[in-house]
Amino acid sequence: MRKLLTASLLALFTLVLPAAVAPISSAVSASEQASAPVIAGDLTITAYRAKAMLPGQPTGGAFLTIANNGSSADRLLSVTSPSAGMVEIHTMEVVNNVMTMRPVNGGLEIPAGATVELKPGGTHLMFMQVKEPFKKGGEVPVTLEFEKAGKVEIVFPVVGLGG
């Protein structure tokens, strides 16, 4: 139990700390942020990236932006990756100075004409049972499944801990 709690706290630390210190950290290089837009139906997916992990860390985070250019909502139903035993869409929020992180049930709505950003300190992708920690400069294959746009395969570049 203690080992699981320690691993969970370590994963949380690597997701929250970079968001908290972002204004004072060095800028992420253009090559780290460069991810060609992926178009699937009415959706445009950009800024997709996975965060580097510490050695032995069993969970990791990833982020992306989804713009819905259509006239009806779509929904991100599930995420899979051969690099992890399980991937969940998570929300993270601080209420009364207590940070909570939990899976999004029923998928993540992408409203018509709106852009949804999955980012550090907010909604994000959580990779669990990671087979090998993500290393800066590496890649993570991901399949996003949308209600209307269907399955979309993307390779997420792995950026540094501040990414």
Short mmCIF file of N, CA and C in Angstrom, two decimals, residues 6-111:
data_model
loop_
_atom_site.label_atom_id
_atom_site.label_comp_id
_atom_site.label_asym_id
_atom_site.label_seq_id
_atom_site.Cartn_x
_atom_site.Cartn_y
_atom_site.Cartn_z
N THR A 6 3.29 5.98 -2.62
CA THR A 6 4.50 6.69 -3.02
C THR A 6 4.54 6.88 -4.53
N ALA A 7 4.22 5.83 -5.28
CA ALA A 7 4.22 5.91 -6.74
C ALA A 7 3.17 6.90 -7.22
N SER A 8 2.01 6.89 -6.58
CA SER A 8 0.94 7.83 -6.96
C SER A 8 1.34 9.26 -6.68
N LEU A 9 1.97 9.50 -5.54
CA LEU A 9 2.42 10.85 -5.21
C LEU A 9 3.51 11.32 -6.17
N LEU A 10 4.40 10.42 -6.54
CA LEU A 10 5.45 10.76 -7.50
C LEU A 10 4.85 11.14 -8.85
N ALA A 11 3.87 10.37 -9.29
CA ALA A 11 3.21 10.68 -10.57
C ALA A 11 2.51 12.03 -10.49
N LEU A 12 1.83 12.27 -9.38
CA LEU A 12 1.14 13.54 -9.20
C LEU A 12 2.12 14.69 -9.19
N PHE A 13 3.25 14.52 -8.50
CA PHE A 13 4.27 15.55 -8.43
C PHE A 13 4.77 15.94 -9.82
N THR A 14 4.97 14.95 -10.69
CA THR A 14 5.48 15.25 -12.02
C THR A 14 4.42 15.90 -12.91
N LEU A 15 3.14 15.76 -12.56
CA LEU A 15 2.08 16.42 -13.33
C LEU A 15 1.83 17.83 -12.84
N VAL A 16 1.85 18.04 -11.51
CA VAL A 16 1.47 19.33 -10.93
C VAL A 16 2.63 20.31 -10.88
N LEU A 17 3.80 19.87 -10.46
CA LEU A 17 4.92 20.80 -10.27
C LEU A 17 5.25 21.61 -11.51
N PRO A 18 5.38 21.01 -12.70
CA PRO A 18 5.70 21.83 -13.87
C PRO A 18 4.67 22.92 -14.14
N ALA A 19 3.40 22.65 -13.87
CA ALA A 19 2.37 23.68 -14.07
C ALA A 19 2.55 24.80 -13.07
N ALA A 20 2.94 24.44 -11.84
CA ALA A 20 3.10 25.44 -10.80
C ALA A 20 4.30 26.34 -11.04
N VAL A 21 5.37 25.82 -11.65
CA VAL A 21 6.58 26.60 -11.86
C VAL A 21 6.74 27.06 -13.30
N ALA A 22 5.75 26.83 -14.13
CA ALA A 22 5.87 27.16 -15.55
C ALA A 22 6.34 28.59 -15.81
N PRO A 23 5.85 29.60 -15.08
CA PRO A 23 6.29 30.95 -15.39
C PRO A 23 7.79 31.17 -15.18
N ILE A 24 8.43 30.37 -14.30
CA ILE A 24 9.84 30.60 -14.04
C ILE A 24 10.73 29.56 -14.73
N SER A 25 10.15 28.54 -15.33
CA SER A 25 10.97 27.53 -15.99
C SER A 25 11.35 27.99 -17.39
N SER A 26 12.36 27.34 -17.93
CA SER A 26 12.78 27.71 -19.28
C SER A 26 11.71 27.30 -20.29
N ALA A 27 11.67 27.97 -21.38
CA ALA A 27 10.67 27.69 -22.42
C ALA A 27 10.93 26.33 -23.04
N VAL A 28 9.86 25.66 -23.42
CA VAL A 28 9.97 24.38 -24.11
C VAL A 28 10.39 24.68 -25.54
N SER A 29 11.33 23.91 -26.04
CA SER A 29 11.85 24.17 -27.38
C SER A 29 10.77 23.97 -28.43
N ALA A 30 10.95 24.60 -29.58
CA ALA A 30 10.00 24.49 -30.68
C ALA A 30 9.87 23.05 -31.14
N SER A 31 10.99 22.30 -31.13
CA SER A 31 10.93 20.92 -31.58
C SER A 31 10.10 20.06 -30.63
N GLU A 32 10.13 20.40 -29.32
CA GLU A 32 9.33 19.65 -28.36
C GLU A 32 7.83 19.93 -28.55
N GLN A 33 7.48 21.12 -28.95
CA GLN A 33 6.07 21.48 -29.10
C GLN A 33 5.53 21.19 -30.49
N ALA A 34 6.42 20.93 -31.43
CA ALA A 34 5.97 20.72 -32.81
C ALA A 34 5.27 19.38 -32.94
N SER A 35 4.01 19.43 -33.20
CA SER A 35 3.27 18.21 -33.52
C SER A 35 2.29 18.61 -34.62
N ALA A 36 2.45 17.99 -35.77
CA ALA A 36 1.63 18.34 -36.92
C ALA A 36 0.16 18.12 -36.59
N PRO A 37 -0.71 19.05 -36.98
CA PRO A 37 -2.14 18.87 -36.72
C PRO A 37 -2.66 17.58 -37.35
N VAL A 38 -3.52 16.90 -36.61
CA VAL A 38 -4.16 15.69 -37.10
C VAL A 38 -5.65 16.01 -37.24
N ILE A 39 -6.21 15.75 -38.42
CA ILE A 39 -7.62 16.04 -38.67
C ILE A 39 -8.38 14.73 -38.75
N ALA A 40 -9.46 14.65 -37.99
CA ALA A 40 -10.33 13.47 -37.98
C ALA A 40 -11.77 13.98 -37.98
N GLY A 41 -12.45 13.85 -39.10
CA GLY A 41 -13.81 14.38 -39.20
C GLY A 41 -13.78 15.88 -38.99
N ASP A 42 -14.58 16.37 -38.07
CA ASP A 42 -14.62 17.81 -37.76
C ASP A 42 -13.58 18.22 -36.72
N LEU A 43 -12.80 17.28 -36.23
CA LEU A 43 -11.85 17.56 -35.16
C LEU A 43 -10.44 17.83 -35.69
N THR A 44 -9.76 18.77 -35.06
CA THR A 44 -8.35 19.03 -35.33
C THR A 44 -7.61 18.86 -34.01
N ILE A 45 -6.63 17.95 -34.00
CA ILE A 45 -5.88 17.63 -32.79
C ILE A 45 -4.48 18.21 -32.93
N THR A 46 -4.07 19.02 -31.97
CA THR A 46 -2.76 19.67 -31.99
C THR A 46 -2.11 19.59 -30.61
N ALA A 47 -0.88 20.05 -30.53
CA ALA A 47 -0.12 20.17 -29.27
C ALA A 47 -0.12 18.88 -28.46
N TYR A 48 -0.11 17.74 -29.13
CA TYR A 48 -0.10 16.46 -28.42
C TYR A 48 1.32 16.12 -28.01
N ARG A 49 1.46 15.68 -26.78
CA ARG A 49 2.77 15.32 -26.24
C ARG A 49 2.60 14.53 -24.96
N ALA A 50 3.56 13.67 -24.70
CA ALA A 50 3.62 12.92 -23.44
C ALA A 50 4.78 13.50 -22.64
N LYS A 51 4.67 13.43 -21.34
CA LYS A 51 5.69 13.98 -20.47
C LYS A 51 6.69 12.90 -20.08
N ALA A 52 7.98 13.26 -20.08
CA ALA A 52 9.01 12.33 -19.64
C ALA A 52 8.73 11.91 -18.20
N MET A 53 9.14 10.70 -17.87
CA MET A 53 8.90 10.14 -16.55
C MET A 53 10.22 9.88 -15.84
N LEU A 54 10.16 9.80 -14.53
CA LEU A 54 11.33 9.44 -13.74
C LEU A 54 11.52 7.92 -13.78
N PRO A 55 12.75 7.44 -13.62
CA PRO A 55 12.98 5.99 -13.62
C PRO A 55 12.11 5.31 -12.55
N GLY A 56 11.47 4.19 -12.94
CA GLY A 56 10.64 3.44 -12.01
C GLY A 56 9.23 3.97 -11.82
N GLN A 57 8.93 5.09 -12.40
CA GLN A 57 7.60 5.69 -12.26
C GLN A 57 6.58 4.85 -13.04
N PRO A 58 5.49 4.39 -12.40
CA PRO A 58 4.54 3.52 -13.09
C PRO A 58 3.43 4.25 -13.86
N THR A 59 3.33 5.56 -13.67
CA THR A 59 2.28 6.33 -14.34
C THR A 59 2.88 7.56 -15.00
N GLY A 60 2.24 8.00 -16.08
CA GLY A 60 2.71 9.19 -16.78
C GLY A 60 1.55 9.97 -17.37
N GLY A 61 1.82 11.21 -17.70
CA GLY A 61 0.78 12.08 -18.24
C GLY A 61 1.04 12.49 -19.67
N ALA A 62 -0.04 12.85 -20.35
CA ALA A 62 0.05 13.36 -21.72
C ALA A 62 -1.02 14.42 -21.91
N PHE A 63 -0.79 15.27 -22.90
CA PHE A 63 -1.64 16.44 -23.12
C PHE A 63 -1.89 16.65 -24.60
N LEU A 64 -2.96 17.33 -24.93
CA LEU A 64 -3.29 17.64 -26.32
C LEU A 64 -4.40 18.68 -26.34
N THR A 65 -4.62 19.23 -27.52
CA THR A 65 -5.69 20.18 -27.74
C THR A 65 -6.57 19.64 -28.85
N ILE A 66 -7.89 19.68 -28.63
CA ILE A 66 -8.85 19.18 -29.62
C ILE A 66 -9.82 20.30 -29.96
N ALA A 67 -9.83 20.70 -31.23
CA ALA A 67 -10.77 21.73 -31.71
C ALA A 67 -11.86 21.04 -32.51
N ASN A 68 -13.11 21.37 -32.20
CA ASN A 68 -14.24 20.82 -32.93
C ASN A 68 -14.77 21.91 -33.86
N ASN A 69 -14.52 21.76 -35.13
CA ASN A 69 -14.95 22.74 -36.13
C ASN A 69 -16.32 22.44 -36.70
N GLY A 70 -16.99 21.44 -36.15
CA GLY A 70 -18.28 21.01 -36.66
C GLY A 70 -19.45 21.71 -35.97
N SER A 71 -20.66 21.33 -36.39
CA SER A 71 -21.87 21.93 -35.84
C SER A 71 -22.52 21.05 -34.77
N SER A 72 -21.89 19.91 -34.44
CA SER A 72 -22.40 19.07 -33.35
C SER A 72 -21.24 18.58 -32.50
N ALA A 73 -21.54 18.31 -31.24
CA ALA A 73 -20.51 17.87 -30.29
C ALA A 73 -20.00 16.48 -30.66
N ASP A 74 -18.79 16.20 -30.26
CA ASP A 74 -18.21 14.86 -30.35
C ASP A 74 -17.75 14.52 -28.94
N ARG A 75 -17.28 13.30 -28.74
CA ARG A 75 -16.86 12.88 -27.41
C ARG A 75 -15.66 11.96 -27.53
N LEU A 76 -14.62 12.25 -26.74
CA LEU A 76 -13.47 11.35 -26.64
C LEU A 76 -13.88 10.24 -25.69
N LEU A 77 -14.09 9.04 -26.24
CA LEU A 77 -14.62 7.92 -25.46
C LEU A 77 -13.54 7.16 -24.71
N SER A 78 -12.41 6.91 -25.39
CA SER A 78 -11.36 6.11 -24.75
C SER A 78 -10.02 6.40 -25.39
N VAL A 79 -8.98 6.00 -24.67
CA VAL A 79 -7.60 6.16 -25.14
C VAL A 79 -6.87 4.87 -24.81
N THR A 80 -6.09 4.36 -25.76
CA THR A 80 -5.29 3.16 -25.53
C THR A 80 -3.88 3.41 -26.05
N SER A 81 -2.94 2.63 -25.54
CA SER A 81 -1.56 2.70 -25.99
C SER A 81 -0.87 1.38 -25.67
N PRO A 82 -0.07 0.86 -26.61
CA PRO A 82 0.69 -0.35 -26.29
C PRO A 82 1.78 -0.09 -25.25
N SER A 83 2.03 1.18 -24.94
CA SER A 83 3.06 1.54 -23.96
C SER A 83 2.55 1.48 -22.52
N ALA A 84 1.23 1.29 -22.34
CA ALA A 84 0.65 1.27 -21.00
C ALA A 84 -0.44 0.22 -20.91
N GLY A 85 -0.61 -0.33 -19.72
CA GLY A 85 -1.66 -1.30 -19.50
C GLY A 85 -3.04 -0.67 -19.56
N MET A 86 -3.12 0.62 -19.22
CA MET A 86 -4.39 1.33 -19.20
C MET A 86 -4.13 2.83 -19.34
N VAL A 87 -5.04 3.51 -20.05
CA VAL A 87 -4.97 4.96 -20.18
C VAL A 87 -6.34 5.51 -19.82
N GLU A 88 -6.38 6.51 -18.96
CA GLU A 88 -7.63 7.15 -18.58
C GLU A 88 -7.57 8.64 -18.86
N ILE A 89 -8.74 9.22 -19.10
CA ILE A 89 -8.88 10.67 -19.19
C ILE A 89 -9.15 11.12 -17.76
N HIS A 90 -8.31 12.00 -17.23
CA HIS A 90 -8.43 12.44 -15.84
C HIS A 90 -8.71 13.93 -15.74
N THR A 91 -9.42 14.29 -14.70
CA THR A 91 -9.55 15.70 -14.33
C THR A 91 -8.75 15.89 -13.05
N MET A 92 -8.23 17.08 -12.89
CA MET A 92 -7.48 17.43 -11.69
C MET A 92 -7.95 18.80 -11.26
N GLU A 93 -8.25 18.94 -9.98
CA GLU A 93 -8.66 20.24 -9.47
C GLU A 93 -8.28 20.35 -8.00
N VAL A 94 -8.17 21.59 -7.54
CA VAL A 94 -7.88 21.86 -6.14
C VAL A 94 -9.12 22.51 -5.54
N VAL A 95 -9.66 21.88 -4.50
CA VAL A 95 -10.81 22.40 -3.78
C VAL A 95 -10.45 22.46 -2.31
N ASN A 96 -10.57 23.65 -1.71
CA ASN A 96 -10.20 23.84 -0.30
C ASN A 96 -8.78 23.36 -0.01
N ASN A 97 -7.86 23.72 -0.89
CA ASN A 97 -6.45 23.37 -0.77
C ASN A 97 -6.16 21.87 -0.84
N VAL A 98 -7.11 21.09 -1.35
CA VAL A 98 -6.91 19.65 -1.52
C VAL A 98 -7.01 19.33 -3.00
N MET A 99 -5.94 18.72 -3.54
CA MET A 99 -5.91 18.37 -4.94
C MET A 99 -6.57 17.00 -5.11
N THR A 100 -7.49 16.92 -6.07
CA THR A 100 -8.10 15.64 -6.38
C THR A 100 -7.93 15.35 -7.86
N MET A 101 -7.72 14.07 -8.15
CA MET A 101 -7.58 13.64 -9.53
C MET A 101 -8.46 12.41 -9.68
N ARG A 102 -9.30 12.42 -10.71
CA ARG A 102 -10.19 11.28 -10.92
C ARG A 102 -10.48 11.09 -12.40
N PRO A 103 -10.83 9.86 -12.77
CA PRO A 103 -11.16 9.61 -14.18
C PRO A 103 -12.45 10.32 -14.59
N VAL A 104 -12.52 10.66 -15.87
CA VAL A 104 -13.74 11.25 -16.44
C VAL A 104 -14.62 10.08 -16.86
N ASN A 105 -15.82 10.01 -16.31
CA ASN A 105 -16.75 8.93 -16.67
C ASN A 105 -17.59 9.34 -17.87
N GLY A 106 -17.78 8.40 -18.79
CA GLY A 106 -18.63 8.65 -19.95
C GLY A 106 -17.95 9.39 -21.08
N GLY A 107 -16.65 9.60 -20.98
CA GLY A 107 -15.92 10.28 -22.04
C GLY A 107 -15.88 11.79 -21.84
N LEU A 108 -15.07 12.43 -22.65
CA LEU A 108 -14.86 13.88 -22.57
C LEU A 108 -15.55 14.55 -23.74
N GLU A 109 -16.51 15.42 -23.44
CA GLU A 109 -17.25 16.11 -24.50
C GLU A 109 -16.37 17.16 -25.17
N ILE A 110 -16.46 17.20 -26.49
CA ILE A 110 -15.80 18.23 -27.30
C ILE A 110 -16.95 19.01 -27.95
N PRO A 111 -17.39 20.11 -27.33
CA PRO A 111 -18.57 20.84 -27.84
C PRO A 111 -18.36 21.37 -29.26
#
